[in-house]
PDB file of C-alpha atoms in Angstrom:
ATOM      1  CA  MET A   1     -44.804  69.115  14.893  1.00 88.00           C
ATOM      2  CA  ARG A   2     -41.362  69.491  13.411  1.00 93.00           C
ATOM      3  CA  VAL A   3     -37.648  69.454  14.170  1.00 95.00           C
ATOM      4  CA  VAL A   4     -36.858  73.034  15.164  1.00 95.00           C
ATOM      5  CA  SER A   5     -33.107  73.176  14.479  1.00 96.00           C
ATOM      6  CA  GLY A   6     -29.971  71.255  13.573  1.00 96.00           C
ATOM      7  CA  SER A   7     -29.274  68.761  10.806  1.00 97.00           C
ATOM      8  CA  GLN A   8     -32.967  67.918  10.297  1.00 97.00           C
ATOM      9  CA  LYS A   9     -34.358  71.431  10.790  1.00 96.00           C
ATOM     10  CA  GLY A  10     -37.888  71.723   9.419  1.00 95.00           C
ATOM     11  CA  ARG A  11     -38.489  67.958   9.166  1.00 96.00           C
ATOM     12  CA  SER A  12     -42.096  67.106   9.999  1.00 95.00           C
ATOM     13  CA  LEU A  13     -42.700  64.562  12.752  1.00 96.00           C
ATOM     14  CA  LYS A  14     -45.776  62.401  13.157  1.00 95.00           C
ATOM     15  CA  PRO A  15     -47.733  62.763  16.390  1.00 93.00           C
ATOM     16  CA  VAL A  16     -48.861  59.683  18.295  1.00 93.00           C
ATOM     17  CA  PRO A  17     -52.402  58.814  17.112  1.00 90.00           C
ATOM     18  CA  GLY A  18     -55.172  59.379  19.650  1.00 80.00           C
ATOM     19  CA  ASN A  19     -55.131  61.544  22.757  1.00 72.00           C
ATOM     20  CA  THR A  20     -52.950  59.497  25.130  1.00 64.00           C
ATOM     21  CA  THR A  21     -49.906  61.715  24.594  1.00 69.00           C
ATOM     22  CA  ARG A  22     -49.413  65.457  24.670  1.00 69.00           C
ATOM     23  CA  PRO A  23     -46.754  66.632  22.207  1.00 73.00           C
ATOM     24  CA  THR A  24     -44.325  69.340  23.275  1.00 80.00           C
ATOM     25  CA  THR A  25     -45.069  72.450  21.234  1.00 80.00           C
ATOM     26  CA  ASP A  26     -42.370  73.796  18.929  1.00 83.00           C
ATOM     27  CA  LYS A  27     -42.266  76.995  21.011  1.00 87.00           C
ATOM     28  CA  VAL A  28     -41.571  75.107  24.248  1.00 90.00           C
ATOM     29  CA  LYS A  29     -39.096  72.779  22.509  1.00 92.00           C
ATOM     30  CA  GLU A  30     -37.151  75.708  21.073  1.00 92.00           C
ATOM     31  CA  ALA A  31     -37.066  77.495  24.451  1.00 92.00           C
ATOM     32  CA  LEU A  32     -35.988  74.301  26.240  1.00 94.00           C
ATOM     33  CA  PHE A  33     -33.096  73.646  23.844  1.00 96.00           C
ATOM     34  CA  ASN A  34     -31.989  77.289  23.979  1.00 94.00           C
ATOM     35  CA  ILE A  35     -31.620  76.826  27.751  1.00 93.00           C
ATOM     36  CA  ILE A  36     -29.716  73.510  27.678  1.00 95.00           C
ATOM     37  CA  GLY A  37     -27.837  73.827  24.351  1.00 92.00           C
ATOM     38  CA  PRO A  38     -28.755  74.992  21.904  1.00 94.00           C
ATOM     39  CA  TYR A  39     -26.331  72.586  20.154  1.00 95.00           C
ATOM     40  CA  PHE A  40     -24.316  69.679  21.492  1.00 97.00           C
ATOM     41  CA  GLU A  41     -20.948  68.105  20.846  1.00 96.00           C
ATOM     42  CA  GLY A  42     -21.957  64.504  21.355  1.00 97.00           C
ATOM     43  CA  GLY A  43     -23.328  62.849  24.461  1.00 97.00           C
ATOM     44  CA  LEU A  44     -25.838  60.201  25.458  1.00 98.00           C
ATOM     45  CA  CYS A  45     -29.471  61.116  26.085  1.00 98.00           C
ATOM     46  CA  LEU A  46     -32.447  59.336  27.662  1.00 98.00           C
ATOM     47  CA  ASP A  47     -35.973  60.284  26.566  1.00 98.00           C
ATOM     48  CA  LEU A  48     -37.917  58.414  29.256  1.00 96.00           C
ATOM     49  CA  PHE A  49     -41.545  59.250  28.357  1.00 95.00           C
ATOM     50  CA  ALA A  50     -40.766  59.614  24.674  1.00 96.00           C
ATOM     51  CA  GLY A  51     -44.235  59.854  23.113  1.00 94.00           C
ATOM     52  CA  SER A  52     -43.521  60.693  19.456  1.00 95.00           C
ATOM     53  CA  GLY A  53     -39.771  60.905  20.137  1.00 97.00           C
ATOM     54  CA  ALA A  54     -39.716  64.613  19.278  1.00 96.00           C
ATOM     55  CA  LEU A  55     -37.431  65.703  22.156  1.00 96.00           C
ATOM     56  CA  GLY A  56     -34.859  62.979  21.554  1.00 98.00           C
ATOM     57  CA  ILE A  57     -34.936  63.504  17.787  1.00 98.00           C
ATOM     58  CA  GLU A  58     -34.403  67.225  18.343  1.00 97.00           C
ATOM     59  CA  ALA A  59     -31.398  66.373  20.550  1.00 98.00           C
ATOM     60  CA  ILE A  60     -29.851  64.156  17.832  1.00 98.00           C
ATOM     61  CA  SER A  61     -30.520  66.837  15.207  1.00 98.00           C
ATOM     62  CA  ARG A  62     -28.628  69.289  17.429  1.00 98.00           C
ATOM     63  CA  GLY A  63     -25.593  67.037  17.887  1.00 98.00           C
ATOM     64  CA  VAL A  64     -26.218  64.405  20.591  1.00 98.00           C
ATOM     65  CA  ASP A  65     -24.553  61.099  19.600  1.00 98.00           C
ATOM     66  CA  LYS A  66     -27.271  58.711  20.745  1.00 98.00           C
ATOM     67  CA  VAL A  67     -30.711  58.684  22.378  1.00 98.00           C
ATOM     68  CA  ILE A  68     -32.469  55.862  24.195  1.00 98.00           C
ATOM     69  CA  PHE A  69     -36.235  56.265  23.777  1.00 98.00           C
ATOM     70  CA  VAL A  70     -38.649  54.647  26.242  1.00 97.00           C
ATOM     71  CA  ASP A  71     -42.433  54.668  26.251  1.00 96.00           C
ATOM     72  CA  ARG A  72     -44.975  52.142  27.472  1.00 94.00           C
ATOM     73  CA  GLU A  73     -47.599  52.753  24.776  1.00 94.00           C
ATOM     74  CA  ARG A  74     -47.503  50.562  21.655  1.00 96.00           C
ATOM     75  CA  MET A  75     -48.666  53.387  19.355  1.00 96.00           C
ATOM     76  CA  ALA A  76     -45.969  55.697  20.730  1.00 96.00           C
ATOM     77  CA  ILE A  77     -43.266  53.097  20.022  1.00 97.00           C
ATOM     78  CA  GLN A  78     -44.470  52.711  16.427  1.00 98.00           C
ATOM     79  CA  THR A  79     -44.536  56.506  15.996  1.00 97.00           C
ATOM     80  CA  ILE A  80     -40.987  56.824  17.391  1.00 98.00           C
ATOM     81  CA  HIS A  81     -39.758  54.201  14.906  1.00 98.00           C
ATOM     82  CA  ASP A  82     -41.509  56.021  12.033  1.00 98.00           C
ATOM     83  CA  ASN A  83     -40.082  59.414  13.058  1.00 98.00           C
ATOM     84  CA  LEU A  84     -36.565  58.009  13.506  1.00 98.00           C
ATOM     85  CA  SER A  85     -36.739  56.370  10.098  1.00 98.00           C
ATOM     86  CA  SER A  86     -37.964  59.523   8.325  1.00 97.00           C
ATOM     87  CA  SER A  87     -35.295  61.660  10.007  1.00 97.00           C
ATOM     88  CA  GLY A  88     -32.495  59.168   9.335  1.00 97.00           C
ATOM     89  CA  PHE A  89     -31.631  58.659  13.015  1.00 98.00           C
ATOM     90  CA  THR A  90     -32.355  54.935  13.412  1.00 97.00           C
ATOM     91  CA  GLU A  91     -28.644  54.104  13.853  1.00 98.00           C
ATOM     92  CA  GLN A  92     -28.271  56.715  16.605  1.00 98.00           C
ATOM     93  CA  SER A  93     -31.075  55.364  18.752  1.00 98.00           C
ATOM     94  CA  GLU A  94     -32.461  52.514  20.811  1.00 98.00           C
ATOM     95  CA  VAL A  95     -36.221  52.221  21.362  1.00 98.00           C
ATOM     96  CA  TYR A  96     -37.862  50.245  24.179  1.00 97.00           C
ATOM     97  CA  ARG A  97     -41.450  49.627  25.159  1.00 97.00           C
ATOM     98  CA  ASN A  98     -41.434  49.677  28.933  1.00 96.00           C
ATOM     99  CA  ASP A  99     -42.622  51.699  31.904  1.00 92.00           C
ATOM    100  CA  ALA A 100     -40.224  54.241  33.374  1.00 92.00           C
ATOM    101  CA  GLU A 101     -39.167  52.349  36.505  1.00 90.00           C
ATOM    102  CA  ARG A 102     -38.524  49.059  34.708  1.00 93.00           C
ATOM    103  CA  ALA A 103     -36.595  50.900  32.016  1.00 95.00           C
ATOM    104  CA  LEU A 104     -34.419  52.583  34.637  1.00 94.00           C
ATOM    105  CA  LYS A 105     -33.723  49.202  36.289  1.00 93.00           C
ATOM    106  CA  ALA A 106     -32.565  47.829  32.914  1.00 95.00           C
ATOM    107  CA  ILE A 107     -30.391  50.921  32.394  1.00 96.00           C
ATOM    108  CA  ILE A 108     -28.859  50.461  35.859  1.00 95.00           C
ATOM    109  CA  LYS A 109     -27.870  46.889  34.916  1.00 96.00           C
ATOM    110  CA  ARG A 110     -26.192  48.201  31.747  1.00 96.00           C
ATOM    111  CA  GLU A 111     -24.305  50.773  33.856  1.00 95.00           C
ATOM    112  CA  LEU A 112     -25.190  53.595  31.466  1.00 97.00           C
ATOM    113  CA  VAL A 113     -24.597  57.227  32.401  1.00 97.00           C
ATOM    114  CA  PHE A 114     -26.434  59.983  30.533  1.00 98.00           C
ATOM    115  CA  ASP A 115     -25.524  63.555  29.691  1.00 98.00           C
ATOM    116  CA  TYR A 116     -29.185  64.551  29.259  1.00 98.00           C
ATOM    117  CA  ILE A 117     -32.358  62.984  30.629  1.00 98.00           C
ATOM    118  CA  PHE A 118     -35.777  64.142  29.423  1.00 97.00           C
ATOM    119  CA  LEU A 119     -38.688  63.452  31.783  1.00 96.00           C
ATOM    120  CA  ASP A 120     -42.032  64.356  30.239  1.00 90.00           C
ATOM    121  CA  PRO A 121     -44.556  62.038  31.920  1.00 89.00           C
ATOM    122  CA  PRO A 122     -48.325  62.222  31.516  1.00 79.00           C
ATOM    123  CA  TYR A 123     -49.389  65.215  33.596  1.00 67.00           C
ATOM    124  CA  LYS A 124     -51.906  63.234  35.647  1.00 63.00           C
ATOM    125  CA  LYS A 125     -49.438  60.498  36.637  1.00 58.00           C
ATOM    126  CA  GLN A 126     -46.299  62.357  37.549  1.00 72.00           C
ATOM    127  CA  GLN A 127     -43.713  60.821  39.807  1.00 88.00           C
ATOM    128  CA  LEU A 128     -40.924  63.200  38.872  1.00 94.00           C
ATOM    129  CA  VAL A 129     -39.429  63.517  42.358  1.00 94.00           C
ATOM    130  CA  LYS A 130     -39.339  59.730  42.794  1.00 93.00           C
ATOM    131  CA  LEU A 131     -37.703  59.261  39.380  1.00 94.00           C
ATOM    132  CA  ILE A 132     -35.113  61.986  39.969  1.00 96.00           C
ATOM    133  CA  GLU A 133     -34.273  60.449  43.361  1.00 96.00           C
ATOM    134  CA  LEU A 134     -33.709  57.095  41.622  1.00 95.00           C
ATOM    135  CA  ILE A 135     -31.542  58.728  38.941  1.00 96.00           C
ATOM    136  CA  ASP A 136     -29.502  60.357  41.722  1.00 97.00           C
ATOM    137  CA  ARG A 137     -29.217  57.237  43.889  1.00 96.00           C
ATOM    138  CA  GLU A 138     -28.085  55.073  40.962  1.00 96.00           C
ATOM    139  CA  ALA A 139     -25.746  57.727  39.465  1.00 97.00           C
ATOM    140  CA  LEU A 140     -27.422  57.623  36.041  1.00 97.00           C
ATOM    141  CA  LEU A 141     -26.541  61.231  35.195  1.00 98.00           C
ATOM    142  CA  ALA A 142     -23.026  62.371  34.287  1.00 98.00           C
ATOM    143  CA  GLU A 143     -21.362  64.751  36.740  1.00 97.00           C
ATOM    144  CA  ASP A 144     -22.089  67.746  34.476  1.00 96.00           C
ATOM    145  CA  GLY A 145     -25.351  66.279  33.111  1.00 97.00           C
ATOM    146  CA  THR A 146     -28.802  67.830  32.946  1.00 98.00           C
ATOM    147  CA  ILE A 147     -32.297  66.579  33.792  1.00 98.00           C
ATOM    148  CA  ILE A 148     -35.076  68.306  31.880  1.00 97.00           C
ATOM    149  CA  CYS A 149     -38.619  67.950  33.270  1.00 96.00           C
ATOM    150  CA  GLU A 150     -41.741  69.024  31.427  1.00 93.00           C
ATOM    151  CA  HIS A 151     -44.811  69.228  33.637  1.00 92.00           C
ATOM    152  CA  GLY A 152     -48.063  71.052  34.200  1.00 89.00           C
ATOM    153  CA  SER A 153     -47.640  74.604  35.472  1.00 90.00           C
ATOM    154  CA  ASP A 154     -49.742  73.606  38.492  1.00 91.00           C
ATOM    155  CA  VAL A 155     -46.959  71.206  39.593  1.00 89.00           C
ATOM    156  CA  HIS A 156     -44.292  72.777  41.795  1.00 90.00           C
ATOM    157  CA  LEU A 157     -41.120  70.739  42.025  1.00 94.00           C
ATOM    158  CA  PRO A 158     -38.690  71.221  44.930  1.00 96.00           C
ATOM    159  CA  GLU A 159     -35.640  73.463  44.552  1.00 97.00           C
ATOM    160  CA  GLN A 160     -33.462  70.470  45.434  1.00 97.00           C
ATOM    161  CA  ILE A 161     -33.971  66.740  44.876  1.00 97.00           C
ATOM    162  CA  GLY A 162     -31.138  64.609  46.224  1.00 96.00           C
ATOM    163  CA  SER A 163     -27.899  66.079  44.903  1.00 97.00           C
ATOM    164  CA  PHE A 164     -29.706  67.928  42.094  1.00 98.00           C
ATOM    165  CA  VAL A 165     -30.605  71.611  42.264  1.00 98.00           C
ATOM    166  CA  GLN A 166     -33.213  73.316  40.115  1.00 97.00           C
ATOM    167  CA  TYR A 167     -31.047  75.333  37.764  1.00 94.00           C
ATOM    168  CA  LYS A 168     -33.875  76.909  35.775  1.00 96.00           C
ATOM    169  CA  HIS A 169     -37.662  77.013  35.832  1.00 96.00           C
ATOM    170  CA  GLU A 170     -39.848  78.526  33.102  1.00 95.00           C
ATOM    171  CA  ASN A 171     -43.606  78.673  32.531  1.00 94.00           C
ATOM    172  CA  TYR A 172     -45.221  78.569  29.089  1.00 92.00           C
ATOM    173  CA  GLY A 173     -48.934  78.855  29.742  1.00 90.00           C
ATOM    174  CA  MET A 174     -50.111  75.488  31.082  1.00 90.00           C
ATOM    175  CA  ILE A 175     -46.654  73.924  30.604  1.00 90.00           C
ATOM    176  CA  SER A 176     -43.609  74.341  32.826  1.00 93.00           C
ATOM    177  CA  ILE A 177     -40.010  73.307  32.321  1.00 95.00           C
ATOM    178  CA  SER A 178     -37.797  72.567  35.329  1.00 96.00           C
ATOM    179  CA  ILE A 179     -34.119  71.862  34.723  1.00 97.00           C
ATOM    180  CA  TYR A 180     -31.870  70.192  37.287  1.00 98.00           C
ATOM    181  CA  LYS A 181     -28.094  69.918  37.590  1.00 97.00           C
ATOM    182  CA  ARG A 182     -25.740  68.757  40.333  1.00 93.00           C
TER     183      ARG A 182
END
């Protein structure tokens, strides 16, 4: 696992120990960022099921100003901190141990609005539609923002969820990427 491009291109990232997380492959990560970027001129990003933090770290490396990382697993949080420290991105990040819905409630109270939201939940426990509906209802995504969902290729998300329309959908073997915009 490594940073694919940007200021930290080639930097190795630690995976979360054990088998509770499934890291995004470099191939899928590169394809995903080529669709939504590939580089950014600032912006705020939410990595809601952060795992090792690889997606959010890739976003910072490619020019996003700040990423909020959320994961409920203790080992994932420690791995995110380690990866942020080794890549030099600690100052451009916030890391929280929480489940997705509680984290979103805290974000709503802070009145934050994101340019990019990564949703990469465990494949067996996906509630992507419910989460996207909440993001829509609470206006957590900027008007020209993007929601990026990584899910099993056996999961078929609707063409439209609330005010968001599926802008792009790609399959990479057992992994699919669905991208939503207003």
